[in-house]
Short mmCIF file of N, CA and C in Angstrom, two decimals:
data_model
loop_
_atom_site.label_atom_id
_atom_site.label_comp_id
_atom_site.label_asym_id
_atom_site.label_seq_id
_atom_site.Cartn_x
_atom_site.Cartn_y
_atom_site.Cartn_z
N UNK A 20 -3.52 1.74 1.34
CA UNK A 20 -4.50 2.70 1.15
C UNK A 20 -4.45 3.72 2.26
N UNK A 21 -3.29 4.47 1.95
CA UNK A 21 -2.97 5.70 2.73
C UNK A 21 -2.61 6.67 1.74
N UNK A 22 -2.67 7.97 2.24
CA UNK A 22 -2.10 9.13 1.53
C UNK A 22 -1.31 9.89 2.45
N UNK A 23 -0.02 10.17 2.14
CA UNK A 23 0.85 10.97 3.00
C UNK A 23 0.96 10.37 4.40
N UNK A 24 0.89 9.03 4.46
CA UNK A 24 0.95 8.32 5.75
C UNK A 24 -0.29 8.24 6.61
N UNK A 25 -1.40 8.77 6.06
CA UNK A 25 -2.70 8.78 6.86
C UNK A 25 -3.67 7.74 6.23
N UNK A 26 -4.30 7.03 7.04
CA UNK A 26 -5.25 5.94 6.60
C UNK A 26 -6.42 6.58 5.88
N UNK A 27 -6.98 6.01 4.82
CA UNK A 27 -8.09 6.54 4.13
C UNK A 27 -9.24 5.58 4.29
N UNK A 28 -10.50 6.09 4.51
CA UNK A 28 -11.80 5.24 4.50
C UNK A 28 -12.06 4.76 3.02
N UNK A 29 -12.81 3.74 2.88
CA UNK A 29 -13.14 3.22 1.57
C UNK A 29 -13.90 4.12 0.77
N UNK A 30 -14.76 5.12 1.40
CA UNK A 30 -15.62 6.06 0.71
C UNK A 30 -14.68 7.05 0.15
N UNK A 31 -13.59 7.47 0.81
CA UNK A 31 -12.63 8.40 0.24
C UNK A 31 -11.93 7.83 -0.95
N UNK A 32 -11.54 6.56 -1.03
CA UNK A 32 -10.86 5.95 -1.98
C UNK A 32 -11.67 5.74 -3.28
N UNK A 33 -12.95 5.61 -3.20
CA UNK A 33 -13.78 5.36 -4.38
C UNK A 33 -13.74 6.65 -5.23
N UNK A 34 -13.67 7.82 -4.73
CA UNK A 34 -13.70 9.06 -5.48
C UNK A 34 -12.37 9.47 -5.92
N UNK A 35 -11.34 8.78 -5.57
CA UNK A 35 -9.97 9.24 -5.97
C UNK A 35 -9.64 8.63 -7.36
N UNK A 36 -8.83 9.42 -8.13
CA UNK A 36 -8.44 8.97 -9.47
C UNK A 36 -7.39 7.80 -9.35
N UNK A 37 -7.62 6.74 -10.08
CA UNK A 37 -6.64 5.62 -9.96
C UNK A 37 -5.31 6.05 -10.68
N UNK A 38 -4.24 5.34 -10.32
CA UNK A 38 -3.01 5.50 -10.99
C UNK A 38 -2.77 4.28 -11.92
N UNK A 39 -2.47 4.53 -13.19
CA UNK A 39 -2.36 3.50 -14.13
C UNK A 39 -0.92 3.31 -14.46
N UNK A 40 -0.43 2.08 -14.55
CA UNK A 40 0.97 1.83 -14.88
C UNK A 40 1.17 0.31 -15.01
N UNK A 41 2.51 0.06 -15.10
CA UNK A 41 3.00 -1.40 -15.14
C UNK A 41 3.32 -1.93 -13.82
N UNK A 42 2.61 -2.92 -13.40
CA UNK A 42 2.91 -3.46 -11.99
C UNK A 42 4.10 -4.51 -12.11
N UNK A 43 5.06 -4.25 -11.21
CA UNK A 43 6.26 -5.18 -11.18
C UNK A 43 6.36 -5.68 -9.72
N UNK A 44 6.10 -7.00 -9.56
CA UNK A 44 6.16 -7.69 -8.29
C UNK A 44 7.39 -8.55 -8.35
N UNK A 45 8.43 -8.28 -7.61
CA UNK A 45 9.67 -9.11 -7.78
C UNK A 45 10.31 -9.38 -6.44
N UNK A 46 11.35 -10.17 -6.46
CA UNK A 46 12.19 -10.47 -5.27
C UNK A 46 13.16 -9.23 -5.09
N UNK A 47 13.33 -8.81 -3.88
CA UNK A 47 14.24 -7.77 -3.60
C UNK A 47 15.74 -8.31 -3.64
N UNK A 48 16.72 -7.39 -4.03
CA UNK A 48 18.05 -7.92 -4.03
C UNK A 48 18.44 -8.53 -2.71
N UNK A 49 19.15 -9.67 -2.74
CA UNK A 49 19.55 -10.29 -1.50
C UNK A 49 20.64 -9.49 -0.78
N UNK A 50 20.43 -9.26 0.56
CA UNK A 50 21.48 -8.58 1.30
C UNK A 50 21.33 -9.26 2.75
N UNK A 51 21.75 -8.50 3.78
CA UNK A 51 21.82 -9.13 5.12
C UNK A 51 20.36 -9.33 5.64
N UNK A 52 19.33 -8.85 5.06
CA UNK A 52 17.98 -8.98 5.65
C UNK A 52 17.23 -10.20 5.13
N UNK A 53 17.79 -10.90 4.22
CA UNK A 53 17.10 -12.17 3.75
C UNK A 53 16.18 -11.93 2.60
N UNK A 54 15.52 -13.01 2.09
CA UNK A 54 14.68 -12.75 0.99
C UNK A 54 13.36 -12.17 1.32
N UNK A 55 12.94 -11.32 0.39
CA UNK A 55 11.61 -10.55 0.60
C UNK A 55 11.25 -10.11 -0.87
N UNK A 56 10.03 -9.53 -0.99
CA UNK A 56 9.44 -9.11 -2.17
C UNK A 56 9.20 -7.63 -2.10
N UNK A 57 9.26 -7.08 -3.32
CA UNK A 57 8.86 -5.65 -3.48
C UNK A 57 7.95 -5.32 -4.69
N UNK A 58 7.13 -4.29 -4.62
CA UNK A 58 6.13 -4.03 -5.75
C UNK A 58 6.43 -2.65 -6.21
N UNK A 59 6.46 -2.49 -7.53
CA UNK A 59 6.69 -1.15 -8.11
C UNK A 59 5.51 -0.93 -9.10
N UNK A 60 5.01 0.34 -9.20
CA UNK A 60 4.12 0.72 -10.26
C UNK A 60 4.97 1.60 -11.16
N UNK A 61 5.20 1.20 -12.35
CA UNK A 61 6.08 1.93 -13.25
C UNK A 61 5.34 2.55 -14.41
N UNK A 62 5.79 3.57 -14.93
CA UNK A 62 5.19 4.31 -16.06
C UNK A 62 5.21 3.51 -17.31
N UNK A 63 6.12 2.53 -17.57
CA UNK A 63 6.15 1.60 -18.64
C UNK A 63 6.99 0.47 -18.06
N UNK A 64 7.12 -0.60 -18.89
CA UNK A 64 7.96 -1.76 -18.48
C UNK A 64 9.39 -1.27 -18.47
N UNK A 65 9.99 -1.48 -17.23
CA UNK A 65 11.39 -1.09 -17.05
C UNK A 65 11.53 0.34 -16.76
N UNK A 66 10.46 1.10 -16.58
CA UNK A 66 10.49 2.55 -16.50
C UNK A 66 10.74 3.06 -15.02
N UNK A 67 10.17 4.28 -14.79
CA UNK A 67 10.34 4.87 -13.45
C UNK A 67 9.14 4.71 -12.68
N UNK A 68 9.33 4.82 -11.29
CA UNK A 68 8.16 4.66 -10.34
C UNK A 68 7.11 5.79 -10.43
N UNK A 69 5.88 5.49 -10.54
CA UNK A 69 4.85 6.50 -10.53
C UNK A 69 4.46 6.90 -9.16
N UNK A 70 4.43 5.92 -8.17
CA UNK A 70 4.18 6.16 -6.72
C UNK A 70 5.30 5.47 -5.98
N UNK A 71 5.32 5.73 -4.64
CA UNK A 71 6.31 5.09 -3.78
C UNK A 71 6.14 3.50 -3.80
N UNK A 72 7.28 2.75 -4.05
CA UNK A 72 7.19 1.38 -4.06
C UNK A 72 6.84 0.72 -2.73
N UNK A 73 6.32 -0.50 -2.73
CA UNK A 73 6.09 -1.25 -1.49
C UNK A 73 7.21 -2.17 -1.27
N UNK A 74 7.78 -2.13 -0.09
CA UNK A 74 8.82 -3.12 0.34
C UNK A 74 8.21 -4.07 1.32
N UNK A 75 8.83 -5.31 1.45
CA UNK A 75 8.30 -6.41 2.20
C UNK A 75 6.80 -6.62 1.73
N UNK A 76 6.71 -6.64 0.43
CA UNK A 76 5.39 -6.74 -0.13
C UNK A 76 4.91 -8.24 -0.13
N UNK A 77 3.59 -8.36 -0.03
CA UNK A 77 2.96 -9.81 -0.10
C UNK A 77 1.60 -9.67 -0.69
N UNK A 78 1.27 -10.67 -1.41
CA UNK A 78 -0.06 -10.73 -2.08
C UNK A 78 -1.03 -11.20 -0.94
N UNK A 79 -1.89 -10.32 -0.54
CA UNK A 79 -2.83 -10.67 0.55
C UNK A 79 -4.05 -11.32 0.17
N UNK A 80 -4.69 -10.99 -1.15
CA UNK A 80 -5.84 -11.51 -1.43
C UNK A 80 -6.06 -11.27 -3.04
N UNK A 81 -6.80 -12.09 -3.68
CA UNK A 81 -7.19 -11.93 -5.00
C UNK A 81 -8.70 -12.28 -4.98
N UNK A 82 -9.60 -11.21 -5.27
CA UNK A 82 -10.95 -11.39 -5.31
C UNK A 82 -11.37 -10.47 -6.48
N UNK A 83 -11.05 -10.89 -7.67
CA UNK A 83 -11.36 -10.05 -8.86
C UNK A 83 -10.31 -8.94 -9.10
N UNK A 84 -9.70 -8.47 -7.97
CA UNK A 84 -8.59 -7.61 -7.92
C UNK A 84 -7.48 -8.09 -7.09
N UNK A 85 -6.26 -7.71 -7.28
CA UNK A 85 -5.17 -8.11 -6.39
C UNK A 85 -5.02 -7.06 -5.28
N UNK A 86 -4.81 -7.60 -4.12
CA UNK A 86 -4.66 -6.76 -2.99
C UNK A 86 -3.18 -7.07 -2.50
N UNK A 87 -2.29 -6.04 -2.69
CA UNK A 87 -0.96 -6.17 -2.16
C UNK A 87 -0.74 -5.28 -0.92
N UNK A 88 -0.01 -5.86 0.03
CA UNK A 88 0.31 -5.11 1.17
C UNK A 88 1.89 -4.98 1.42
N UNK A 89 2.23 -4.03 2.14
CA UNK A 89 3.66 -3.90 2.33
C UNK A 89 3.99 -2.53 3.05
N UNK A 90 5.18 -2.05 2.91
CA UNK A 90 5.73 -0.82 3.56
C UNK A 90 6.21 0.09 2.64
N UNK A 91 5.85 1.38 2.73
CA UNK A 91 6.43 2.47 2.01
C UNK A 91 7.53 3.05 2.78
N UNK A 92 8.56 3.64 2.12
CA UNK A 92 9.65 4.38 2.98
C UNK A 92 9.36 5.76 2.67
N UNK A 93 8.94 6.46 3.76
CA UNK A 93 8.61 7.87 3.70
C UNK A 93 9.72 8.81 4.24
N UNK A 94 10.04 9.87 3.65
CA UNK A 94 11.06 10.78 4.12
C UNK A 94 12.19 10.83 3.12
N UNK A 95 13.32 11.52 3.58
CA UNK A 95 14.45 11.73 2.67
C UNK A 95 15.08 10.45 2.44
N UNK A 96 15.53 10.23 1.25
CA UNK A 96 16.19 8.95 0.84
C UNK A 96 17.71 9.03 0.66
N UNK A 97 18.33 9.98 1.19
CA UNK A 97 19.70 9.95 1.07
C UNK A 97 20.38 9.14 2.04
N UNK A 98 21.69 8.82 1.85
CA UNK A 98 22.29 7.84 2.71
C UNK A 98 22.45 8.13 4.25
N UNK A 99 22.45 9.37 4.56
CA UNK A 99 22.54 9.72 6.01
C UNK A 99 21.14 9.87 6.69
N UNK A 100 20.08 9.98 6.02
CA UNK A 100 18.80 10.21 6.62
C UNK A 100 18.07 8.78 6.72
N UNK A 101 17.37 8.59 7.77
CA UNK A 101 16.54 7.52 8.10
C UNK A 101 15.10 7.73 7.51
N UNK A 102 14.66 6.74 6.90
CA UNK A 102 13.25 6.86 6.38
C UNK A 102 12.31 6.24 7.36
N UNK A 103 11.04 6.59 7.32
CA UNK A 103 10.07 5.96 8.18
C UNK A 103 9.17 5.01 7.39
N UNK A 104 9.01 3.88 7.93
CA UNK A 104 8.20 2.78 7.17
C UNK A 104 6.75 2.96 7.66
N UNK A 105 5.85 3.02 6.62
CA UNK A 105 4.50 3.32 6.77
C UNK A 105 3.78 2.12 6.00
N UNK A 106 2.83 1.49 6.74
CA UNK A 106 2.07 0.40 6.13
C UNK A 106 1.21 0.98 5.05
N UNK A 107 1.17 0.22 3.99
CA UNK A 107 0.46 0.64 2.69
C UNK A 107 -0.13 -0.61 2.18
N UNK A 108 -1.31 -0.43 1.36
CA UNK A 108 -1.80 -1.56 0.59
C UNK A 108 -2.33 -0.96 -0.76
N UNK A 109 -2.24 -1.76 -1.80
CA UNK A 109 -2.68 -1.44 -3.15
C UNK A 109 -3.76 -2.44 -3.58
N UNK A 110 -4.76 -1.90 -4.28
CA UNK A 110 -5.68 -2.71 -4.95
C UNK A 110 -5.37 -2.54 -6.48
N UNK A 111 -5.01 -3.66 -7.18
CA UNK A 111 -4.63 -3.63 -8.49
C UNK A 111 -5.80 -4.22 -9.35
N UNK A 112 -6.26 -3.52 -10.33
CA UNK A 112 -7.38 -4.05 -11.13
C UNK A 112 -7.17 -3.44 -12.65
N UNK A 113 -7.74 -4.21 -13.55
CA UNK A 113 -7.67 -3.78 -14.94
C UNK A 113 -8.70 -2.64 -15.17
N UNK A 114 -9.87 -2.77 -14.41
CA UNK A 114 -10.88 -1.80 -14.52
C UNK A 114 -11.18 -1.33 -13.13
N UNK A 115 -11.09 0.09 -12.83
CA UNK A 115 -11.32 0.65 -11.47
C UNK A 115 -12.71 0.09 -10.93
N UNK A 116 -13.73 0.01 -11.82
CA UNK A 116 -15.09 -0.42 -11.32
C UNK A 116 -14.98 -1.82 -10.58
N UNK A 117 -14.07 -2.74 -11.02
CA UNK A 117 -13.87 -3.96 -10.35
C UNK A 117 -13.47 -3.81 -8.88
N UNK A 118 -12.84 -2.78 -8.52
CA UNK A 118 -12.35 -2.66 -7.10
C UNK A 118 -13.30 -1.97 -6.23
N UNK A 119 -14.47 -1.38 -6.74
CA UNK A 119 -15.41 -0.68 -5.90
C UNK A 119 -16.14 -1.48 -4.86
N UNK A 120 -16.51 -2.73 -5.16
CA UNK A 120 -17.10 -3.58 -4.15
C UNK A 120 -16.23 -3.89 -3.02
N UNK A 121 -14.94 -3.94 -3.32
CA UNK A 121 -13.97 -4.29 -2.18
C UNK A 121 -13.65 -2.96 -1.39
N UNK A 122 -13.61 -1.79 -2.12
CA UNK A 122 -13.37 -0.51 -1.38
C UNK A 122 -14.52 -0.15 -0.57
N UNK A 123 -15.76 -0.57 -0.91
CA UNK A 123 -17.01 -0.37 -0.16
C UNK A 123 -16.92 -1.03 1.20
N UNK A 124 -16.09 -2.09 1.32
CA UNK A 124 -16.06 -2.85 2.64
C UNK A 124 -15.00 -2.37 3.53
N UNK A 125 -14.19 -1.32 3.17
CA UNK A 125 -13.12 -0.87 4.01
C UNK A 125 -13.67 -0.10 5.10
N UNK A 126 -13.35 -0.46 6.33
CA UNK A 126 -13.78 0.31 7.53
C UNK A 126 -12.51 0.83 8.26
N UNK A 127 -12.39 2.14 8.50
CA UNK A 127 -11.29 2.66 9.17
C UNK A 127 -11.77 2.76 10.68
N UNK A 128 -11.12 1.98 11.54
CA UNK A 128 -11.47 2.06 13.02
C UNK A 128 -10.30 2.62 13.75
N UNK A 129 -10.62 2.97 15.04
CA UNK A 129 -9.64 3.59 15.76
C UNK A 129 -9.87 3.22 17.24
N UNK A 130 -8.88 3.10 18.07
CA UNK A 130 -9.20 2.82 19.44
C UNK A 130 -8.92 3.99 20.37
N UNK A 131 -8.31 5.02 19.94
CA UNK A 131 -8.09 6.21 20.79
C UNK A 131 -9.23 7.15 20.99
N UNK A 132 -10.18 7.10 20.12
CA UNK A 132 -11.23 7.93 20.21
C UNK A 132 -11.02 9.39 19.58
N UNK A 133 -9.85 9.72 19.19
CA UNK A 133 -9.61 11.02 18.64
C UNK A 133 -9.92 11.12 17.08
N UNK A 134 -9.27 10.36 16.35
CA UNK A 134 -9.30 10.48 14.86
C UNK A 134 -9.17 9.17 14.21
N UNK A 135 -9.90 8.91 13.11
CA UNK A 135 -9.60 7.68 12.25
C UNK A 135 -8.21 7.77 11.56
N UNK A 136 -7.66 8.96 11.54
CA UNK A 136 -6.42 9.08 10.94
C UNK A 136 -5.25 9.09 11.94
N UNK A 137 -5.44 8.74 13.17
CA UNK A 137 -4.46 8.69 14.08
C UNK A 137 -3.52 7.60 13.84
N UNK A 138 -2.25 7.87 13.39
CA UNK A 138 -1.29 6.83 12.86
C UNK A 138 -0.60 6.17 14.11
N UNK A 139 -0.77 6.68 15.32
CA UNK A 139 -0.16 6.11 16.49
C UNK A 139 -1.06 5.09 17.11
N UNK A 140 -2.17 4.77 16.44
CA UNK A 140 -3.16 3.86 16.97
C UNK A 140 -2.64 2.48 17.06
N UNK A 141 -2.65 1.78 18.22
CA UNK A 141 -2.05 0.48 18.55
C UNK A 141 -2.83 -0.51 17.70
N UNK A 142 -4.17 -0.34 17.50
CA UNK A 142 -4.93 -1.33 16.83
C UNK A 142 -5.07 -1.06 15.34
N UNK A 143 -3.96 -0.44 14.77
CA UNK A 143 -3.89 -0.17 13.31
C UNK A 143 -4.01 -1.50 12.56
N UNK A 144 -5.05 -1.61 11.68
CA UNK A 144 -5.09 -2.91 10.86
C UNK A 144 -4.07 -2.91 9.85
N UNK A 145 -3.47 -4.00 9.63
CA UNK A 145 -2.45 -4.08 8.56
C UNK A 145 -3.24 -4.04 7.16
N UNK A 146 -4.36 -4.74 7.09
CA UNK A 146 -5.09 -4.72 5.88
C UNK A 146 -6.54 -4.43 6.39
N UNK A 147 -7.12 -3.22 6.25
CA UNK A 147 -8.41 -2.90 6.93
C UNK A 147 -9.58 -3.26 6.23
N UNK A 148 -9.69 -4.46 5.74
CA UNK A 148 -10.82 -5.01 5.16
C UNK A 148 -11.86 -5.60 6.06
N UNK A 149 -13.07 -5.46 5.77
CA UNK A 149 -14.14 -6.10 6.59
C UNK A 149 -14.42 -7.38 5.89
N UNK A 150 -13.88 -8.54 6.42
CA UNK A 150 -14.11 -9.89 5.80
C UNK A 150 -15.37 -10.63 6.17
N UNK A 151 -16.50 -9.92 6.32
CA UNK A 151 -17.74 -10.55 6.71
C UNK A 151 -18.51 -10.93 5.51
#
């Protein structure tokens, strides 16, 4: 629940337009890094990505909606450039209204005292849900 690498508060997410597509959650091709999962939101089954895919994806929670967490690769994607991994999470629901109670519980906290969007925050929560 980030935009351009910056964390978003739950109140900001409620007013954003959801992205609709075909969710594909599958095992990544095996290579030297071992088994892992990735999630793609496609325009149709077997189609193109609508948003950046999640790598090292895991299903964190199901509470009426699916909560997927992982890493996006941000930056140039050619072979000589290094991409930056940014933590990201998705809420997947058939109806966006189903996700609103969960979005209302998201709290963006920070330890530096400067900004809730400070990405160098050591206390950056992997899944910023208030589980109370």
